[in-house]
Short mmCIF file of C-alpha atoms in Angstrom, two decimals:
data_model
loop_
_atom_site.label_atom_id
_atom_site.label_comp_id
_atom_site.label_asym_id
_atom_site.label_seq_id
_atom_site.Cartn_x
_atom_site.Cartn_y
_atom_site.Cartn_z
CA UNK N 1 7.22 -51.18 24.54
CA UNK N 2 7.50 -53.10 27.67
CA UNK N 3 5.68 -52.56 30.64
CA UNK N 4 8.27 -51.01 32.99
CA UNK N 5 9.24 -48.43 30.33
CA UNK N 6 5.81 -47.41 30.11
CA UNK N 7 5.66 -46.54 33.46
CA UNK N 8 8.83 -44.80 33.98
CA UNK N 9 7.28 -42.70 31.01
CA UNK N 10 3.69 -42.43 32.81
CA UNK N 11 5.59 -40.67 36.06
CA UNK N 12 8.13 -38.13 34.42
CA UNK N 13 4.49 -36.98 32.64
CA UNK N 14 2.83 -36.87 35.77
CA UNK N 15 5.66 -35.34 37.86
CA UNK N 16 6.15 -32.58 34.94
CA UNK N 17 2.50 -32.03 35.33
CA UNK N 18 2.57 -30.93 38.73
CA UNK N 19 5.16 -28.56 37.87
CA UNK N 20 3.39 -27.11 35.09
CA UNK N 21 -0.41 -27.61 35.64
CA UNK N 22 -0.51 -29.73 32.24
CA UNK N 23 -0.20 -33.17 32.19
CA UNK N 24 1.58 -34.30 28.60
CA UNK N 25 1.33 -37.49 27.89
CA UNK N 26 3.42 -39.70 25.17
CA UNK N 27 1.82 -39.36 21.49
CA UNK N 28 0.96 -42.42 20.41
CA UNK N 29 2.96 -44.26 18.25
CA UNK N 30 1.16 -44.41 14.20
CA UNK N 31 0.36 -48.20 13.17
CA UNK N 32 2.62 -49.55 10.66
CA UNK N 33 2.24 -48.51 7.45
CA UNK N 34 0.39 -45.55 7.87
CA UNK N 35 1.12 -42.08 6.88
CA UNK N 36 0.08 -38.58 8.81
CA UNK N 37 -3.24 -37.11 6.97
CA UNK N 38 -1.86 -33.92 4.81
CA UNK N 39 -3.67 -30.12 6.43
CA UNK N 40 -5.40 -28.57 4.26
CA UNK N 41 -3.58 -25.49 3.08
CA UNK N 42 -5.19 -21.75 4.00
CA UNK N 43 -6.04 -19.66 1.26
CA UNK N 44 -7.53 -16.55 1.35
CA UNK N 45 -10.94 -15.20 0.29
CA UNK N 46 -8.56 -13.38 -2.89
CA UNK N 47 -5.96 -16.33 -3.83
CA UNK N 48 -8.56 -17.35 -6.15
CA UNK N 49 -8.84 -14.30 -7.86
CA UNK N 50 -6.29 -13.72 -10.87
CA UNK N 51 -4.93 -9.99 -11.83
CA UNK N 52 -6.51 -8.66 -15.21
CA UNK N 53 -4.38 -10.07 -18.41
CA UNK N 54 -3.05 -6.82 -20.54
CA UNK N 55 -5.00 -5.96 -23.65
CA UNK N 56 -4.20 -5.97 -27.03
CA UNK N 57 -6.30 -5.42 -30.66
CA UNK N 58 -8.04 -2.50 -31.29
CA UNK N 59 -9.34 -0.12 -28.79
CA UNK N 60 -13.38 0.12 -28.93
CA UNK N 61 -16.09 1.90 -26.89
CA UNK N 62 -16.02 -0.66 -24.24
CA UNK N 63 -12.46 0.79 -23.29
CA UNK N 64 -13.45 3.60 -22.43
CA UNK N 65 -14.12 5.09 -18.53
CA UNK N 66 -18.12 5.19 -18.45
CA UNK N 67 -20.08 7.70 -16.22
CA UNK N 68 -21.13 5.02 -13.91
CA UNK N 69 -17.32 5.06 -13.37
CA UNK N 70 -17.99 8.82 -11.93
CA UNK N 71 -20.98 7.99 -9.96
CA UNK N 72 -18.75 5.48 -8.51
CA UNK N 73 -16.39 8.04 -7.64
CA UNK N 74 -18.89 10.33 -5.53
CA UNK N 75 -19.80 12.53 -8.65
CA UNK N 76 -23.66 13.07 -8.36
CA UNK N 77 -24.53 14.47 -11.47
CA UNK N 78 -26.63 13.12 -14.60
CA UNK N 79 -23.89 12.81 -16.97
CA UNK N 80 -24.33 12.56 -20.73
CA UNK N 81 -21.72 10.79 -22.93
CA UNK N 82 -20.98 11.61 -26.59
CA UNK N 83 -18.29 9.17 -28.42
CA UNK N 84 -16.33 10.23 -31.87
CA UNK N 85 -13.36 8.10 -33.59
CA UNK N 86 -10.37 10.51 -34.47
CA UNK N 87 -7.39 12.06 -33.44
CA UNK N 88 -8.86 13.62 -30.49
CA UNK N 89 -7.42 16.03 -28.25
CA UNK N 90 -6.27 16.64 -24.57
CA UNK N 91 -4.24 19.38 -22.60
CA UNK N 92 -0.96 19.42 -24.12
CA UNK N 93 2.38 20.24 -22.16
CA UNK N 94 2.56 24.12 -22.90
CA UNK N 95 -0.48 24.16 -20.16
CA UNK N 96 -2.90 26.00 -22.43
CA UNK N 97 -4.64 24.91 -25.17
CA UNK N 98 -4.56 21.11 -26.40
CA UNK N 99 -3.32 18.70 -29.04
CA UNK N 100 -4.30 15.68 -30.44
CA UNK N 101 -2.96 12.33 -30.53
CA UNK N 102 -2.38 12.89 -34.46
CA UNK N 103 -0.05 15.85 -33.93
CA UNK N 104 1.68 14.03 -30.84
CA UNK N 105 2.02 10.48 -32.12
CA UNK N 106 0.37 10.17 -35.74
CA UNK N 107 -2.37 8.56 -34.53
CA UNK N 108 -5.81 9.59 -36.49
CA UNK N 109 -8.29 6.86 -35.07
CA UNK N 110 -8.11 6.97 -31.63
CA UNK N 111 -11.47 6.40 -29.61
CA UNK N 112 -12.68 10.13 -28.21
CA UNK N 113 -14.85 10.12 -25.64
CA UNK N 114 -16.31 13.42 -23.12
CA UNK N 115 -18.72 12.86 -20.40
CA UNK N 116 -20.38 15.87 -19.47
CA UNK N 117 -23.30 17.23 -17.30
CA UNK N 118 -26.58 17.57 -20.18
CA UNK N 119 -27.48 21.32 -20.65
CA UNK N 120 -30.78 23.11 -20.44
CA UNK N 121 -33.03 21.77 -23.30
CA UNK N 122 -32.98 24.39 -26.01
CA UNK N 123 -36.24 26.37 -27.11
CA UNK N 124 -36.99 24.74 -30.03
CA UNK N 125 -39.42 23.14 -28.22
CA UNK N 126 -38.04 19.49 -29.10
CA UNK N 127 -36.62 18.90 -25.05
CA UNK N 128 -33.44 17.34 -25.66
CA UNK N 129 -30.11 19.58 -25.01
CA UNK N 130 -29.30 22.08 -27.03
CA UNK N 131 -25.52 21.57 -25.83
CA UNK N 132 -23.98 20.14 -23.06
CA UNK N 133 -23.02 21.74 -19.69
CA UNK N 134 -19.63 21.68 -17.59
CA UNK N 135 -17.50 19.12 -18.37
CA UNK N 136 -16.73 15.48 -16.20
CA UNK N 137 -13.91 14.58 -17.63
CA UNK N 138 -12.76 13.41 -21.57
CA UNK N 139 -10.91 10.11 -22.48
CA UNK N 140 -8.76 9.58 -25.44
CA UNK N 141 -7.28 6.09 -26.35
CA UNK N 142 -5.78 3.95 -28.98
CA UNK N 143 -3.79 0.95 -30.08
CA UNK N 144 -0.24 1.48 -30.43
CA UNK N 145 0.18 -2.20 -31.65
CA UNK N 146 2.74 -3.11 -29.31
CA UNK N 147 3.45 -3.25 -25.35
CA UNK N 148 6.97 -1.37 -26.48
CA UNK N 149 5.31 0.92 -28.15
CA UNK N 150 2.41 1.58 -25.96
CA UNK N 151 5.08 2.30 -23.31
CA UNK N 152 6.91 4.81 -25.28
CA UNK N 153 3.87 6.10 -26.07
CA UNK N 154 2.79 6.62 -22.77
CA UNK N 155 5.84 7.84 -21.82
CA UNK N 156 6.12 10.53 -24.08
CA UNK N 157 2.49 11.70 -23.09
CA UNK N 158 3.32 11.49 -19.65
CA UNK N 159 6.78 14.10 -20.12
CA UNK N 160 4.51 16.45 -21.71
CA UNK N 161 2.47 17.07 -19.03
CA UNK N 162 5.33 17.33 -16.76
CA UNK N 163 6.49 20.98 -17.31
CA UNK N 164 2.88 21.78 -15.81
CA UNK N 165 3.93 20.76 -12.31
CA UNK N 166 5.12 24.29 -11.83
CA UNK N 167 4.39 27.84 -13.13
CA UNK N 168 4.30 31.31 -12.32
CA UNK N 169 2.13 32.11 -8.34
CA UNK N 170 -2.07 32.55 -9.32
CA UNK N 171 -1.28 30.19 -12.69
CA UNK N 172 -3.05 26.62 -12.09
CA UNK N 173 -0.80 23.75 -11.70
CA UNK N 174 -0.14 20.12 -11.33
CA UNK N 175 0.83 18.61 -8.11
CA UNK N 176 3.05 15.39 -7.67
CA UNK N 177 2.69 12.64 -9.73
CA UNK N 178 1.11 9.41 -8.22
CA UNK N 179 1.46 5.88 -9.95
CA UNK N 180 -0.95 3.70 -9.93
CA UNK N 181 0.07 -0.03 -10.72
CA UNK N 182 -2.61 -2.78 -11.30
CA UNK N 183 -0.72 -5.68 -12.74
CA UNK N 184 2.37 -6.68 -15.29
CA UNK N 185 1.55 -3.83 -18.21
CA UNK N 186 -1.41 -2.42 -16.85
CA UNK N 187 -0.25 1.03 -15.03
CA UNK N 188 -0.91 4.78 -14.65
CA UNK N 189 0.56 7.84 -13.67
CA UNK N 190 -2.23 10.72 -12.66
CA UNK N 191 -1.44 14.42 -11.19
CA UNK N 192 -3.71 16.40 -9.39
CA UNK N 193 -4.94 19.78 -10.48
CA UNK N 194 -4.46 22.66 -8.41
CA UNK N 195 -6.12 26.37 -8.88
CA UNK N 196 -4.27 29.29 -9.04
CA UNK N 197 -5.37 31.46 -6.21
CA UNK N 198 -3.50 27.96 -4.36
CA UNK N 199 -0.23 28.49 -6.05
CA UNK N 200 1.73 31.15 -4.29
CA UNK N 201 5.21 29.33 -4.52
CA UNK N 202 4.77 28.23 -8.47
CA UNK N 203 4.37 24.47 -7.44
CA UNK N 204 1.34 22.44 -5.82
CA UNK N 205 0.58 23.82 -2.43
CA UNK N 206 1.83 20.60 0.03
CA UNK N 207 -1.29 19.35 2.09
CA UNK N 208 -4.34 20.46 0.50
CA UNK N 209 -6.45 18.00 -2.16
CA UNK N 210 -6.83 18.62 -5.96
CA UNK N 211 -9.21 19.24 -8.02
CA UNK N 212 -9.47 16.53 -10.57
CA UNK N 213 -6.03 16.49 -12.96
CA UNK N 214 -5.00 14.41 -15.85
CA UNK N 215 -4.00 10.88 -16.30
CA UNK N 216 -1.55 9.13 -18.73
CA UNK N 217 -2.69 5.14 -19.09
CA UNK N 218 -1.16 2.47 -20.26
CA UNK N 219 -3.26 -1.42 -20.55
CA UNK N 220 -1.12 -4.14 -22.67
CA UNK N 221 -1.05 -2.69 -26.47
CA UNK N 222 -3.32 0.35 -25.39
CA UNK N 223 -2.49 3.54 -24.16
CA UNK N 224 -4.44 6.81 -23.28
CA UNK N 225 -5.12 10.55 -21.89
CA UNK N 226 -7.85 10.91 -19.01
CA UNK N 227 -8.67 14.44 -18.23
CA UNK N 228 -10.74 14.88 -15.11
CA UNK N 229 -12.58 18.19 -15.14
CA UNK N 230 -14.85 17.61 -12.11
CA UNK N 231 -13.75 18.44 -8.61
CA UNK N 232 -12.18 14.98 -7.68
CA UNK N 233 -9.42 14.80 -4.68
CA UNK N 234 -6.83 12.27 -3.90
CA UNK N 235 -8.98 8.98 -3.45
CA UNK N 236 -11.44 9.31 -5.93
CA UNK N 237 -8.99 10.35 -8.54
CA UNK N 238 -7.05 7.37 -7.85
CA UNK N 239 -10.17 5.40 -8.07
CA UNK N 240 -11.36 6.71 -11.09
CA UNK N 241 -7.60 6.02 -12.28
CA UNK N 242 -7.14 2.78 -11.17
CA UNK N 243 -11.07 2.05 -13.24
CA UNK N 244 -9.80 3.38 -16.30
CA UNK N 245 -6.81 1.73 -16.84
CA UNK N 246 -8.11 -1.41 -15.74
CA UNK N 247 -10.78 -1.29 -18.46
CA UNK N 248 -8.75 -0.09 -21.00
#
């Protein structure tokens, strides 16, 4: 660049400086042959992080929603956990009583499991539990062999339980039903329980928290029912949800 340009250049900076309070001056020019240095892209603290891959096989205890799940979820509590391998049971759509997974879907080996609070010890002097107390909450699960199938599966769990959103005033009842979506295949759909002396209207009473409820799961191939019988509202039922399904 010759001389004189430079200087014409050197003035318009200066004189737009004075105008501005910044003086800008001409970049200057790369050598030959060079290229710019790349930035370094900015990734988050998560972008490393990859979501949780569906599951598939057969379900086992590790599946299962553990009681330092609950303690997670604000319950206090010792809890005691007892595992069987069955049909198993869970509150069916009539909103009294239950039915198993066997009379539902045919399925006889699903993976039982109730957490509950341990009892007083019994008197025969031995100071374990005679029986348990009040219930946390009871998980049942299986493989349904498929992601197809687990989905109708779930589905068809899930539209049982949705008659129980209403019923007659002073009856308990299910609120609203809340999804809960942690990646491709790995969802649930939860809704809240609500006592009768709070159902005047025969549906869930708008603004006020529930009192545990009753989740449908579906992971990959897997599927389930999680009843929560302990006093959980919104956030720590979705919690406790979100836990579940993620494990299962």
């Amino acid at each position: 660049m010759r001389t004189r340009t430079i200087a014409v250049i050197l003035t318009a900076a200066i004189g737009l400086g004075l105008l501005t309070g910044r003086f800008v001056l001409p970049a200057r020019s790369a050598p030959a042959g060079s290229s710019p240095t790349p930035v370094a892209a900015a990734s988050s603290p998560g972008a490393r992080s990859s979501a949780p891959k569906p599951s598939s096989g057969p379900v086992t205890n590790r599946h299962l929603v553990t009681g330092a799940d609950f303690r997670k979820a604000g319950v206090t509590q010792r809890i005691q956990v007892r595992d069987r391998v069955g049909d198993g049971n869970y509150a069916n759509a009539v909103c009294s009583g239950e039915k198993t997974l066997g009379e539902t879907l045919g399925s006889y080996d699903a993976h039982f499991r109730e957490l509950e609070t341990p009892a007083d010890p019994g008197d025969d002097g031995s100071g374990t539990a005679a029986n348990t107390g009040p219930g946390i909450a009871r998980e049942v699960a299986d493989d349904a062999g498929s992601r197809a199938l687990a989905r109708n599966y779930a589905q068809r769990l899930l539209l049982e339980e949705v008659p129980c959103q209403s019923a007659v005033p002073t009856h308990w009842v299910y609120g609203p039903t809340h999804t809960v979506d942690v990646a491709a295949d790995i969802t649930a759909s939860w809704m809240g329980t609500y006592d009768g002396d709070l159902n005047s209207t025969g549906t869930a009473p708008r603004g006020k928290e529930p009192c545990g409820g009753i989740a449908v799961l579906r992971n990959g191939s897997h599927y389930g029912v999680l009843e929560v019988d302990t006093c959980l509202g919104t956030a720590a039922m979705t919690r406790i949800v979100r836990t579940a399904v993620t494990r299962l």
